[in-house]
PDB file of C-alpha atoms in Angstrom:
ATOM      1  CA  MET A   1     -10.392  17.047  20.738  1.00  0.00           C
ATOM      2  CA  SER A   2      -7.408  18.574  21.206  1.00  0.00           C
ATOM      3  CA  THR A   3      -6.237  21.832  19.694  1.00  0.00           C
ATOM      4  CA  ASP A   4      -3.813  20.291  17.138  1.00  0.00           C
ATOM      5  CA  GLU A   5      -6.694  17.880  16.047  1.00  0.00           C
ATOM      6  CA  GLU A   6      -8.801  20.912  15.334  1.00  0.00           C
ATOM      7  CA  GLU A   7      -6.370  22.624  13.444  1.00  0.00           C
ATOM      8  CA  ILE A   8      -5.689  19.501  11.406  1.00  0.00           C
ATOM      9  CA  ARG A   9      -8.975  19.069  10.584  1.00  0.00           C
ATOM     10  CA  GLN A  10      -9.262  23.097   9.698  1.00  0.00           C
ATOM     11  CA  LEU A  11      -6.014  22.354   7.137  1.00  0.00           C
ATOM     12  CA  VAL A  12      -8.325  19.413   5.598  1.00  0.00           C
ATOM     13  CA  GLU A  13     -11.049  21.916   5.135  1.00  0.00           C
ATOM     14  CA  SER A  14      -9.132  24.686   3.945  1.00  0.00           C
ATOM     15  CA  TRP A  15      -7.272  22.312   1.540  1.00  0.00           C
ATOM     16  CA  ILE A  16     -10.879  21.107  -0.082  1.00  0.00           C
ATOM     17  CA  GLN A  17     -12.104  24.937  -0.112  1.00  0.00           C
ATOM     18  CA  ALA A  18      -9.110  25.974  -2.120  1.00  0.00           C
ATOM     19  CA  THR A  19      -9.262  23.137  -4.483  1.00  0.00           C
ATOM     20  CA  ARG A  20     -12.842  23.875  -5.252  1.00  0.00           C
ATOM     21  CA  GLU A  21     -11.876  27.418  -5.747  1.00  0.00           C
ATOM     22  CA  GLY A  22      -9.274  27.039  -7.914  1.00  0.00           C
ATOM     23  CA  ASP A  23      -6.756  28.424  -5.363  1.00  0.00           C
ATOM     24  CA  ILE A  24      -3.158  26.411  -6.334  1.00  0.00           C
ATOM     25  CA  ASP A  25      -0.865  28.809  -4.278  1.00  0.00           C
ATOM     26  CA  SER A  26      -3.377  28.286  -1.056  1.00  0.00           C
ATOM     27  CA  VAL A  27      -2.776  24.394  -1.688  1.00  0.00           C
ATOM     28  CA  LEU A  28       0.799  24.831  -1.823  1.00  0.00           C
ATOM     29  CA  SER A  29       0.830  26.551   1.309  1.00  0.00           C
ATOM     30  CA  LEU A  30      -0.783  23.595   3.053  1.00  0.00           C
ATOM     31  CA  MET A  31       2.180  21.133   2.280  1.00  0.00           C
ATOM     32  CA  THR A  32       5.896  21.454   3.698  1.00  0.00           C
ATOM     33  CA  ASP A  33       8.564  22.357   0.781  1.00  0.00           C
ATOM     34  CA  ASP A  34       9.559  18.288   0.693  1.00  0.00           C
ATOM     35  CA  ALA A  35       5.957  16.854   0.294  1.00  0.00           C
ATOM     36  CA  VAL A  36       5.759  13.728  -1.220  1.00  0.00           C
ATOM     37  CA  PHE A  37       2.412  12.308  -2.824  1.00  0.00           C
ATOM     38  CA  LEU A  38       2.160   8.166  -3.223  1.00  0.00           C
ATOM     39  CA  ALA A  39      -0.465   6.910  -5.520  1.00  0.00           C
ATOM     40  CA  SER A  40      -0.913   3.335  -6.766  1.00  0.00           C
ATOM     41  CA  GLY A  41       0.667   2.986 -10.110  1.00  0.00           C
ATOM     42  CA  GLN A  42       2.550   6.315 -10.349  1.00  0.00           C
ATOM     43  CA  SER A  43       5.820   7.512  -9.503  1.00  0.00           C
ATOM     44  CA  PRO A  44       6.167   9.423  -6.261  1.00  0.00           C
ATOM     45  CA  MET A  45       5.462  13.161  -6.671  1.00  0.00           C
ATOM     46  CA  GLY A  46       6.663  15.936  -4.752  1.00  0.00           C
ATOM     47  CA  LYS A  47       5.454  19.489  -4.374  1.00  0.00           C
ATOM     48  CA  GLU A  48       7.303  21.063  -7.196  1.00  0.00           C
ATOM     49  CA  ASP A  49       5.754  18.479  -9.512  1.00  0.00           C
ATOM     50  CA  PHE A  50       2.288  18.648  -7.879  1.00  0.00           C
ATOM     51  CA  ALA A  51       2.175  22.441  -8.569  1.00  0.00           C
ATOM     52  CA  THR A  52       3.255  22.050 -12.358  1.00  0.00           C
ATOM     53  CA  MET A  53       0.467  19.580 -12.880  1.00  0.00           C
ATOM     54  CA  ALA A  54      -2.309  21.689 -11.019  1.00  0.00           C
ATOM     55  CA  ARG A  55      -1.059  25.037 -12.941  1.00  0.00           C
ATOM     56  CA  ALA A  56      -1.301  22.821 -16.161  1.00  0.00           C
ATOM     57  CA  GLN A  57      -4.956  21.998 -15.196  1.00  0.00           C
ATOM     58  CA  SER A  58      -6.257  25.206 -14.288  1.00  0.00           C
ATOM     59  CA  GLY A  59      -7.604  28.082 -16.333  1.00  0.00           C
ATOM     60  CA  SER A  60     -11.226  28.908 -17.928  1.00  0.00           C
ATOM     61  CA  GLU A  61     -11.411  25.681 -19.587  1.00  0.00           C
ATOM     62  CA  ALA A  62     -10.426  23.554 -16.529  1.00  0.00           C
ATOM     63  CA  ALA A  63     -11.964  20.496 -14.684  1.00  0.00           C
ATOM     64  CA  ARG A  64     -13.833  21.648 -11.669  1.00  0.00           C
ATOM     65  CA  ILE A  65     -12.807  19.246  -8.531  1.00  0.00           C
ATOM     66  CA  ASP A  66     -14.713  18.932  -5.453  1.00  0.00           C
ATOM     67  CA  GLY A  67     -13.846  16.453  -2.909  1.00  0.00           C
ATOM     68  CA  ARG A  68     -15.292  15.302   0.603  1.00  0.00           C
ATOM     69  CA  SER A  69     -13.031  13.804   3.557  1.00  0.00           C
ATOM     70  CA  ARG A  70     -14.153  11.877   6.301  1.00  0.00           C
ATOM     71  CA  ILE A  71     -11.332  11.792   8.894  1.00  0.00           C
ATOM     72  CA  GLN A  72     -11.531   8.606  10.430  1.00  0.00           C
ATOM     73  CA  GLU A  73      -8.398   9.214  12.757  1.00  0.00           C
ATOM     74  CA  ILE A  74      -5.928  11.692  13.986  1.00  0.00           C
ATOM     75  CA  LYS A  75      -2.862  10.949  16.061  1.00  0.00           C
ATOM     76  CA  VAL A  76      -0.480  13.652  17.439  1.00  0.00           C
ATOM     77  CA  LEU A  77       2.989  12.753  18.586  1.00  0.00           C
ATOM     78  CA  GLY A  78       4.444  15.989  19.389  1.00  0.00           C
ATOM     79  CA  ASP A  79       5.408  17.771  15.921  1.00  0.00           C
ATOM     80  CA  TRP A  80       4.003  15.271  13.631  1.00  0.00           C
ATOM     81  CA  ALA A  81       0.863  13.943  13.184  1.00  0.00           C
ATOM     82  CA  TRP A  82      -0.515  10.859  11.057  1.00  0.00           C
ATOM     83  CA  MET A  83      -4.371  10.981   9.744  1.00  0.00           C
ATOM     84  CA  TRP A  84      -6.521   8.232   7.787  1.00  0.00           C
ATOM     85  CA  THR A  85      -9.055   9.663   5.905  1.00  0.00           C
ATOM     86  CA  GLU A  86     -12.035   8.089   3.627  1.00  0.00           C
ATOM     87  CA  LEU A  87     -11.698  10.622   0.358  1.00  0.00           C
ATOM     88  CA  THR A  88     -14.037  11.136  -2.368  1.00  0.00           C
ATOM     89  CA  VAL A  89     -12.712  13.562  -5.262  1.00  0.00           C
ATOM     90  CA  THR A  90     -15.164  14.234  -8.062  1.00  0.00           C
ATOM     91  CA  VAL A  91     -13.520  15.950 -11.327  1.00  0.00           C
ATOM     92  CA  MET A  92     -15.872  17.476 -13.738  1.00  0.00           C
ATOM     93  CA  PRO A  93     -14.282  18.149 -16.965  1.00  0.00           C
ATOM     94  CA  SER A  94     -16.053  20.875 -19.048  1.00  0.00           C
ATOM     95  CA  SER A  95     -16.785  18.959 -22.023  1.00  0.00           C
ATOM     96  CA  ALA A  96     -16.864  15.271 -20.534  1.00  0.00           C
ATOM     97  CA  GLU A  97     -18.558  13.041 -18.057  1.00  0.00           C
ATOM     98  CA  SER A  98     -17.500  13.570 -14.351  1.00  0.00           C
ATOM     99  CA  ILE A  99     -15.028  11.072 -12.632  1.00  0.00           C
ATOM    100  CA  VAL A 100     -15.525  10.102  -8.998  1.00  0.00           C
ATOM    101  CA  ARG A 101     -12.570   8.467  -7.390  1.00  0.00           C
ATOM    102  CA  SER A 102     -12.670   7.188  -3.769  1.00  0.00           C
ATOM    103  CA  GLY A 103     -10.706   5.487  -1.170  1.00  0.00           C
ATOM    104  CA  HIS A 104      -8.452   5.590   1.913  1.00  0.00           C
ATOM    105  CA  THR A 105      -5.478   8.196   2.401  1.00  0.00           C
ATOM    106  CA  LEU A 106      -2.993   7.634   5.016  1.00  0.00           C
ATOM    107  CA  SER A 107      -1.206  11.321   5.372  1.00  0.00           C
ATOM    108  CA  VAL A 108       1.949  12.329   7.731  1.00  0.00           C
ATOM    109  CA  LEU A 109       1.696  15.897   8.861  1.00  0.00           C
ATOM    110  CA  THR A 110       4.341  18.093  10.659  1.00  0.00           C
ATOM    111  CA  ARG A 111       4.121  21.589  12.533  1.00  0.00           C
ATOM    112  CA  GLU A 112       6.190  24.024  10.764  1.00  0.00           C
ATOM    113  CA  GLY A 113       6.553  27.665  12.138  1.00  0.00           C
ATOM    114  CA  GLY A 114       3.700  26.617  14.373  1.00  0.00           C
ATOM    115  CA  LYS A 115       1.273  25.437  11.694  1.00  0.00           C
ATOM    116  CA  TRP A 116       0.397  22.030  10.405  1.00  0.00           C
ATOM    117  CA  ARG A 117       1.314  21.107   7.118  1.00  0.00           C
ATOM    118  CA  LEU A 118       1.460  18.101   4.933  1.00  0.00           C
ATOM    119  CA  ALA A 119       4.702  16.115   4.600  1.00  0.00           C
ATOM    120  CA  ARG A 120       3.496  12.990   2.895  1.00  0.00           C
ATOM    121  CA  ASP A 121       0.280  11.146   1.486  1.00  0.00           C
ATOM    122  CA  ALA A 122      -0.565   7.797   0.617  1.00  0.00           C
ATOM    123  CA  ASN A 123      -3.681   7.879  -1.439  1.00  0.00           C
ATOM    124  CA  MET A 124      -5.211   4.955  -2.381  1.00  0.00           C
ATOM    125  CA  LEU A 125      -8.194   6.189  -4.503  1.00  0.00           C
ATOM    126  CA  SER A 126      -9.834   4.299  -7.006  1.00  0.00           C
ATOM    127  CA  VAL A 127     -12.618   5.397 -10.045  1.00  0.00           C
ATOM    128  CA  VAL A 128     -16.045   4.686  -8.738  1.00  0.00           C
ATOM    129  CA  SER A 129     -18.193   2.990 -11.507  1.00  0.00           C
TER     130      SER A 129
END
């Protein structure tokens, strides 16, 4: 496994851990300023909208979020890389049943200032019944 691949795998682990801890600033630091998130049935969302949504869902009554990512493939091409994962996200509201979403993602990453950052993410998760 190359150093680049190891660094990308660490980015994924850091993202999941920061999400578990509700550390929005750490999650934001793992993406480019022009990051775009694509999800079926939703408008594209940039970093600023992601931050606004995440902050609105934070606080003492916020749902806990956990995730598991199984990386299927990473391909590095210079300062760009793409990654295919199988992702499961569990949202645990304080006063409701947990919601589990699972599916595939395809992400584009770029190296900025010597660090890998997420630049684009196509998320094909659906609710698991």
